[in-house]
Each structure stands twice: as structure tokens, then as C-alpha cells.
Amino acid sequence: MRAYSFQGVQPRIHPSVYAFDDVVVIGSVEIEAGVSLWPGVTIRGDKGAVRIGRGTNIQDHSMLHADPGYPLDIGRDVTIAHGALLHGCTVGDGSVVGIGAILLNGVSVGASSRVSAGVVLSAGPLLPPRSLIAGSPASVLMKLSDSDVAVLDETAAEYRELAAQYRAGLRPVTVPGQEPAHPRTAG
């Protein structure tokens, strides 16, 4: 992970965070314990504050940003799937945001909700807890049952376990033909 201060503001990142080396974190960003940040994630706290709650996972190539007056606040045990874009919004504890979803300034997703893949939530809607959010334009399709919420909780737990496995077992390898170049010596 590469972390940068911006205009004198440095990210606050708990030591237990698991992050790939190509993750970029800039400025006013707080990342709590047990968070995992997967390949290609960018988190910019240059125009507003970003907070990521304990046990959350932010998956590959997701982009997180905030604007003045629109902080980005992601709750505890949240799953942000591959390629999601979150901008100046709030995502409640235990929610899942699907692949490629876009949540813009002022959107507030209640706790234990599921935002379907590809959803675009334009600026402003406040969505109640335990909502299934889908469609284009997006709307609440139904209230989630206890068993639906249990599946959301399992997703966050699965990624906490996966991060532990990566921490213990991921090692770089040299691919034949891709070895680093060695300087030649004069001879």
C-alpha cells in the first residue's frame, strides 16, 4: 500500500489492515481494524474525509472519494465488490455493494442492505435498513429477511478469512522470461 499525506493531513490506518501493494490512500482517510483492501483500490481523502469501519472489505479496483460537505462513511463489516465507485455517500453496517455499483454524493444506504451489481444511485436518496436495492433507475425492491441479512454477514466474514489466508500465504514469484534485468558489466 502507498499512503500519502495531502496538505499536511495524513491517513490514519490501523496496523491490522491488509492491503495489496498497489492500493493508494491519500489524505483525510481513517481505516479501522481488520479492513482488507484488494488490488487496485484507490481511496482519496483530498476534498473530504473518508472513513472505513472495522472488518470491511474493499475489493479490486474500487474507487472511494469524498467532496466538501459530502464525507464518505462506510460502516463496519461492509463488502464493497469489485469496481464499485463510492463518492461522498454513506453505507450502513453489514451492507453489501455489488460489482460496478455507483453511489454518489448524499446517498445513504441503511444497515444490512444489498445494493445490486451495476446500480447507479444519483445524489441524495436515503434508503432504509435491510433494503434490496436494484434496477435502473435504482429503487428499493423489498425489505431483506433475517436469512438474507445472514448471507450479507457471511460475505464480510468470508473476506476477513480470505485476507488472513493471503497474509499468511501470498508470496511473490518470478515468472520465467520476466526476471528483473541485471546491469551488464564491462568486459
PDB file of C-alpha atoms in Angstrom, residues 8-164:
ATOM      1  CA  GLY A   8      -0.463  18.180   5.909  1.00  0.00           C
ATOM      2  CA  VAL A   9      -3.237  15.632   6.545  1.00  0.00           C
ATOM      3  CA  GLN A  10      -2.025  12.060   6.883  1.00  0.00           C
ATOM      4  CA  PRO A  11      -4.167   8.903   6.611  1.00  0.00           C
ATOM      5  CA  ARG A  12      -4.847   7.035   9.873  1.00  0.00           C
ATOM      6  CA  ILE A  13      -4.567   3.327   9.095  1.00  0.00           C
ATOM      7  CA  HIS A  14      -4.870   0.623  11.755  1.00  0.00           C
ATOM      8  CA  PRO A  15      -1.851  -1.720  11.764  1.00  0.00           C
ATOM      9  CA  SER A  16      -4.088  -4.780  11.229  1.00  0.00           C
ATOM     10  CA  VAL A  17      -5.281  -3.556   7.802  1.00  0.00           C
ATOM     11  CA  TYR A  18      -4.424  -5.958   4.974  1.00  0.00           C
ATOM     12  CA  ALA A  19      -3.688  -4.128   1.713  1.00  0.00           C
ATOM     13  CA  PHE A  20      -2.124  -5.011  -1.613  1.00  0.00           C
ATOM     14  CA  ASP A  21       0.970  -3.068  -2.643  1.00  0.00           C
ATOM     15  CA  ASP A  22      -0.858  -1.187  -5.434  1.00  0.00           C
ATOM     16  CA  VAL A  23      -3.514   0.293  -3.121  1.00  0.00           C
ATOM     17  CA  VAL A  24      -3.322   4.107  -2.903  1.00  0.00           C
ATOM     18  CA  VAL A  25      -4.575   6.026   0.151  1.00  0.00           C
ATOM     19  CA  ILE A  26      -4.397   9.838   0.200  1.00  0.00           C
ATOM     20  CA  GLY A  27      -5.122  12.478   2.853  1.00  0.00           C
ATOM     21  CA  SER A  28      -8.033  12.535   5.305  1.00  0.00           C
ATOM     22  CA  VAL A  29      -8.717   8.804   5.444  1.00  0.00           C
ATOM     23  CA  GLU A  30      -9.387   6.705   8.544  1.00  0.00           C
ATOM     24  CA  ILE A  31      -9.251   2.930   8.131  1.00  0.00           C
ATOM     25  CA  GLU A  32     -10.235   0.882  11.175  1.00  0.00           C
ATOM     26  CA  ALA A  33      -9.046  -2.559  12.345  1.00  0.00           C
ATOM     27  CA  GLY A  34      -9.474  -5.687  10.271  1.00  0.00           C
ATOM     28  CA  VAL A  35     -10.157  -3.936   6.958  1.00  0.00           C
ATOM     29  CA  SER A  36      -8.913  -5.541   3.737  1.00  0.00           C
ATOM     30  CA  LEU A  37      -8.045  -3.527   0.621  1.00  0.00           C
ATOM     31  CA  TRP A  38      -7.671  -5.589  -2.548  1.00  0.00           C
ATOM     32  CA  PRO A  39      -5.671  -4.936  -5.767  1.00  0.00           C
ATOM     33  CA  GLY A  40      -6.081  -1.562  -7.443  1.00  0.00           C
ATOM     34  CA  VAL A  41      -8.151   0.183  -4.758  1.00  0.00           C
ATOM     35  CA  THR A  42      -7.866   3.982  -4.625  1.00  0.00           C
ATOM     36  CA  ILE A  43      -9.045   5.988  -1.606  1.00  0.00           C
ATOM     37  CA  ARG A  44      -8.794   9.774  -1.903  1.00  0.00           C
ATOM     38  CA  GLY A  45      -9.436  11.965   1.105  1.00  0.00           C
ATOM     39  CA  ASP A  46      -8.208  15.122  -0.612  1.00  0.00           C
ATOM     40  CA  LYS A  47     -11.523  17.041  -0.867  1.00  0.00           C
ATOM     41  CA  GLY A  48     -13.368  15.484   2.074  1.00  0.00           C
ATOM     42  CA  ALA A  49     -12.978  12.861   4.801  1.00  0.00           C
ATOM     43  CA  VAL A  50     -13.221   9.109   4.187  1.00  0.00           C
ATOM     44  CA  ARG A  51     -13.883   6.602   6.989  1.00  0.00           C
ATOM     45  CA  ILE A  52     -13.893   2.816   6.582  1.00  0.00           C
ATOM     46  CA  GLY A  53     -15.270   0.816   9.516  1.00  0.00           C
ATOM     47  CA  ARG A  54     -13.857  -2.260  11.216  1.00  0.00           C
ATOM     48  CA  GLY A  55     -13.916  -5.556   9.307  1.00  0.00           C
ATOM     49  CA  THR A  56     -14.924  -4.040   5.967  1.00  0.00           C
ATOM     50  CA  ASN A  57     -13.506  -5.273   2.664  1.00  0.00           C
ATOM     51  CA  ILE A  58     -12.968  -3.055  -0.372  1.00  0.00           C
ATOM     52  CA  GLN A  59     -12.463  -5.257  -3.428  1.00  0.00           C
ATOM     53  CA  ASP A  60     -10.398  -4.931  -6.586  1.00  0.00           C
ATOM     54  CA  HIS A  61     -10.360  -1.621  -8.468  1.00  0.00           C
ATOM     55  CA  SER A  62     -12.916   0.154  -6.316  1.00  0.00           C
ATOM     56  CA  MET A  63     -12.658   3.948  -6.117  1.00  0.00           C
ATOM     57  CA  LEU A  64     -13.555   5.865  -2.955  1.00  0.00           C
ATOM     58  CA  HIS A  65     -13.676   9.679  -2.847  1.00  0.00           C
ATOM     59  CA  ALA A  66     -15.405  12.491  -0.966  1.00  0.00           C
ATOM     60  CA  ASP A  67     -16.392  16.097  -1.657  1.00  0.00           C
ATOM     61  CA  PRO A  68     -16.653  19.147   0.604  1.00  0.00           C
ATOM     62  CA  GLY A  69     -19.838  18.687   2.634  1.00  0.00           C
ATOM     63  CA  TYR A  70     -20.111  15.053   1.486  1.00  0.00           C
ATOM     64  CA  PRO A  71     -17.811  12.812   3.512  1.00  0.00           C
ATOM     65  CA  LEU A  72     -17.626   9.139   2.595  1.00  0.00           C
ATOM     66  CA  ASP A  73     -18.588   6.930   5.542  1.00  0.00           C
ATOM     67  CA  ILE A  74     -18.523   3.145   5.201  1.00  0.00           C
ATOM     68  CA  GLY A  75     -19.735   1.212   8.240  1.00  0.00           C
ATOM     69  CA  ARG A  76     -18.466  -1.948   9.931  1.00  0.00           C
ATOM     70  CA  ASP A  77     -18.384  -5.347   8.200  1.00  0.00           C
ATOM     71  CA  VAL A  78     -19.343  -3.917   4.801  1.00  0.00           C
ATOM     72  CA  THR A  79     -18.470  -5.585   1.491  1.00  0.00           C
ATOM     73  CA  ILE A  80     -17.692  -3.262  -1.423  1.00  0.00           C
ATOM     74  CA  ALA A  81     -17.447  -5.504  -4.502  1.00  0.00           C
ATOM     75  CA  HIS A  82     -15.109  -5.220  -7.485  1.00  0.00           C
ATOM     76  CA  GLY A  83     -15.054  -1.956  -9.402  1.00  0.00           C
ATOM     77  CA  ALA A  84     -17.554  -0.084  -7.237  1.00  0.00           C
ATOM     78  CA  LEU A  85     -17.399   3.720  -7.141  1.00  0.00           C
ATOM     79  CA  LEU A  86     -18.415   5.374  -3.874  1.00  0.00           C
ATOM     80  CA  HIS A  87     -18.422   9.161  -3.808  1.00  0.00           C
ATOM     81  CA  GLY A  88     -19.487  11.228  -0.806  1.00  0.00           C
ATOM     82  CA  CYS A  89     -22.047   8.695   0.423  1.00  0.00           C
ATOM     83  CA  THR A  90     -22.841   6.594   3.498  1.00  0.00           C
ATOM     84  CA  VAL A  91     -23.069   2.801   3.589  1.00  0.00           C
ATOM     85  CA  GLY A  92     -24.515   1.270   6.763  1.00  0.00           C
ATOM     86  CA  ASP A  93     -23.009  -1.556   8.811  1.00  0.00           C
ATOM     87  CA  GLY A  94     -23.218  -5.046   7.351  1.00  0.00           C
ATOM     88  CA  SER A  95     -24.232  -3.963   3.846  1.00  0.00           C
ATOM     89  CA  VAL A  96     -23.028  -5.320   0.502  1.00  0.00           C
ATOM     90  CA  VAL A  97     -22.464  -3.032  -2.501  1.00  0.00           C
ATOM     91  CA  GLY A  98     -22.401  -5.057  -5.738  1.00  0.00           C
ATOM     92  CA  ILE A  99     -19.886  -5.175  -8.576  1.00  0.00           C
ATOM     93  CA  GLY A 100     -19.657  -1.927 -10.536  1.00  0.00           C
ATOM     94  CA  ALA A 101     -22.244  -0.099  -8.432  1.00  0.00           C
ATOM     95  CA  ILE A 102     -22.024   3.703  -8.315  1.00  0.00           C
ATOM     96  CA  LEU A 103     -23.167   5.623  -5.218  1.00  0.00           C
ATOM     97  CA  LEU A 104     -22.903   9.415  -5.458  1.00  0.00           C
ATOM     98  CA  ASN A 105     -22.894  12.404  -3.086  1.00  0.00           C
ATOM     99  CA  GLY A 106     -25.550  12.335  -0.395  1.00  0.00           C
ATOM    100  CA  VAL A 107     -26.716   8.751  -0.938  1.00  0.00           C
ATOM    101  CA  SER A 108     -27.294   6.921   2.340  1.00  0.00           C
ATOM    102  CA  VAL A 109     -27.733   3.151   2.330  1.00  0.00           C
ATOM    103  CA  GLY A 110     -29.185   1.789   5.575  1.00  0.00           C
ATOM    104  CA  ALA A 111     -27.543  -1.006   7.570  1.00  0.00           C
ATOM    105  CA  SER A 112     -27.755  -4.616   6.372  1.00  0.00           C
ATOM    106  CA  SER A 113     -28.761  -3.644   2.838  1.00  0.00           C
ATOM    107  CA  ARG A 114     -27.795  -5.139  -0.519  1.00  0.00           C
ATOM    108  CA  VAL A 115     -27.056  -2.830  -3.459  1.00  0.00           C
ATOM    109  CA  SER A 116     -27.167  -4.937  -6.628  1.00  0.00           C
ATOM    110  CA  ALA A 117     -24.382  -5.009  -9.215  1.00  0.00           C
ATOM    111  CA  GLY A 118     -24.353  -2.125 -11.683  1.00  0.00           C
ATOM    112  CA  VAL A 119     -26.773   0.070  -9.736  1.00  0.00           C
ATOM    113  CA  VAL A 120     -26.401   3.834 -10.098  1.00  0.00           C
ATOM    114  CA  LEU A 121     -27.663   5.856  -7.150  1.00  0.00           C
ATOM    115  CA  SER A 122     -27.602   9.539  -8.059  1.00  0.00           C
ATOM    116  CA  ALA A 123     -27.114  12.230  -5.476  1.00  0.00           C
ATOM    117  CA  GLY A 124     -29.322  12.212  -2.434  1.00  0.00           C
ATOM    118  CA  PRO A 125     -31.600   9.236  -1.734  1.00  0.00           C
ATOM    119  CA  LEU A 126     -31.836   7.935   1.839  1.00  0.00           C
ATOM    120  CA  LEU A 127     -32.537   4.203   1.729  1.00  0.00           C
ATOM    121  CA  PRO A 128     -33.843   2.340   4.800  1.00  0.00           C
ATOM    122  CA  PRO A 129     -32.035  -0.521   6.561  1.00  0.00           C
ATOM    123  CA  ARG A 130     -32.404  -4.056   5.180  1.00  0.00           C
ATOM    124  CA  SER A 131     -33.199  -2.863   1.661  1.00  0.00           C
ATOM    125  CA  LEU A 132     -32.636  -4.777  -1.557  1.00  0.00           C
ATOM    126  CA  ILE A 133     -31.703  -2.005  -3.999  1.00  0.00           C
ATOM    127  CA  ALA A 134     -31.707  -2.777  -7.723  1.00  0.00           C
ATOM    128  CA  GLY A 135     -32.721  -1.532 -11.134  1.00  0.00           C
ATOM    129  CA  SER A 136     -32.008   1.432 -13.321  1.00  0.00           C
ATOM    130  CA  PRO A 137     -33.018   3.849 -12.077  1.00  0.00           C
ATOM    131  CA  ALA A 138     -32.384   2.182  -8.731  1.00  0.00           C
ATOM    132  CA  SER A 139     -35.154   1.638  -6.208  1.00  0.00           C
ATOM    133  CA  VAL A 140     -35.858  -0.453  -3.125  1.00  0.00           C
ATOM    134  CA  LEU A 141     -37.372  -3.741  -4.297  1.00  0.00           C
ATOM    135  CA  MET A 142     -38.047  -5.294  -0.908  1.00  0.00           C
ATOM    136  CA  LYS A 143     -37.052  -5.478   2.740  1.00  0.00           C
ATOM    137  CA  LEU A 144     -34.463  -8.192   3.413  1.00  0.00           C
ATOM    138  CA  SER A 145     -35.338 -11.148   5.656  1.00  0.00           C
ATOM    139  CA  ASP A 146     -33.210 -12.373   8.565  1.00  0.00           C
ATOM    140  CA  SER A 147     -31.769 -15.126   6.330  1.00  0.00           C
ATOM    141  CA  ASP A 148     -30.923 -12.547   3.632  1.00  0.00           C
ATOM    142  CA  VAL A 149     -29.061 -10.456   6.227  1.00  0.00           C
ATOM    143  CA  ALA A 150     -27.203 -13.568   7.433  1.00  0.00           C
ATOM    144  CA  VAL A 151     -25.850 -14.029   3.882  1.00  0.00           C
ATOM    145  CA  LEU A 152     -24.559 -10.433   3.918  1.00  0.00           C
ATOM    146  CA  ASP A 153     -22.811 -11.092   7.244  1.00  0.00           C
ATOM    147  CA  GLU A 154     -21.253 -14.286   5.830  1.00  0.00           C
ATOM    148  CA  THR A 155     -19.811 -12.312   2.899  1.00  0.00           C
ATOM    149  CA  ALA A 156     -17.925  -9.943   5.219  1.00  0.00           C
ATOM    150  CA  ALA A 157     -16.690 -12.864   7.354  1.00  0.00           C
ATOM    151  CA  GLU A 158     -15.540 -14.719   4.225  1.00  0.00           C
ATOM    152  CA  TYR A 159     -13.374 -11.774   3.185  1.00  0.00           C
ATOM    153  CA  ARG A 160     -11.876 -11.381   6.675  1.00  0.00           C
ATOM    154  CA  GLU A 161     -10.835 -15.056   6.466  1.00  0.00           C
ATOM    155  CA  LEU A 162      -9.552 -14.631   2.900  1.00  0.00           C
ATOM    156  CA  ALA A 163      -7.410 -11.652   3.997  1.00  0.00           C
ATOM    157  CA  ALA A 164      -5.918 -13.807   6.787  1.00  0.00           C
TER     158      ALA A 164
END
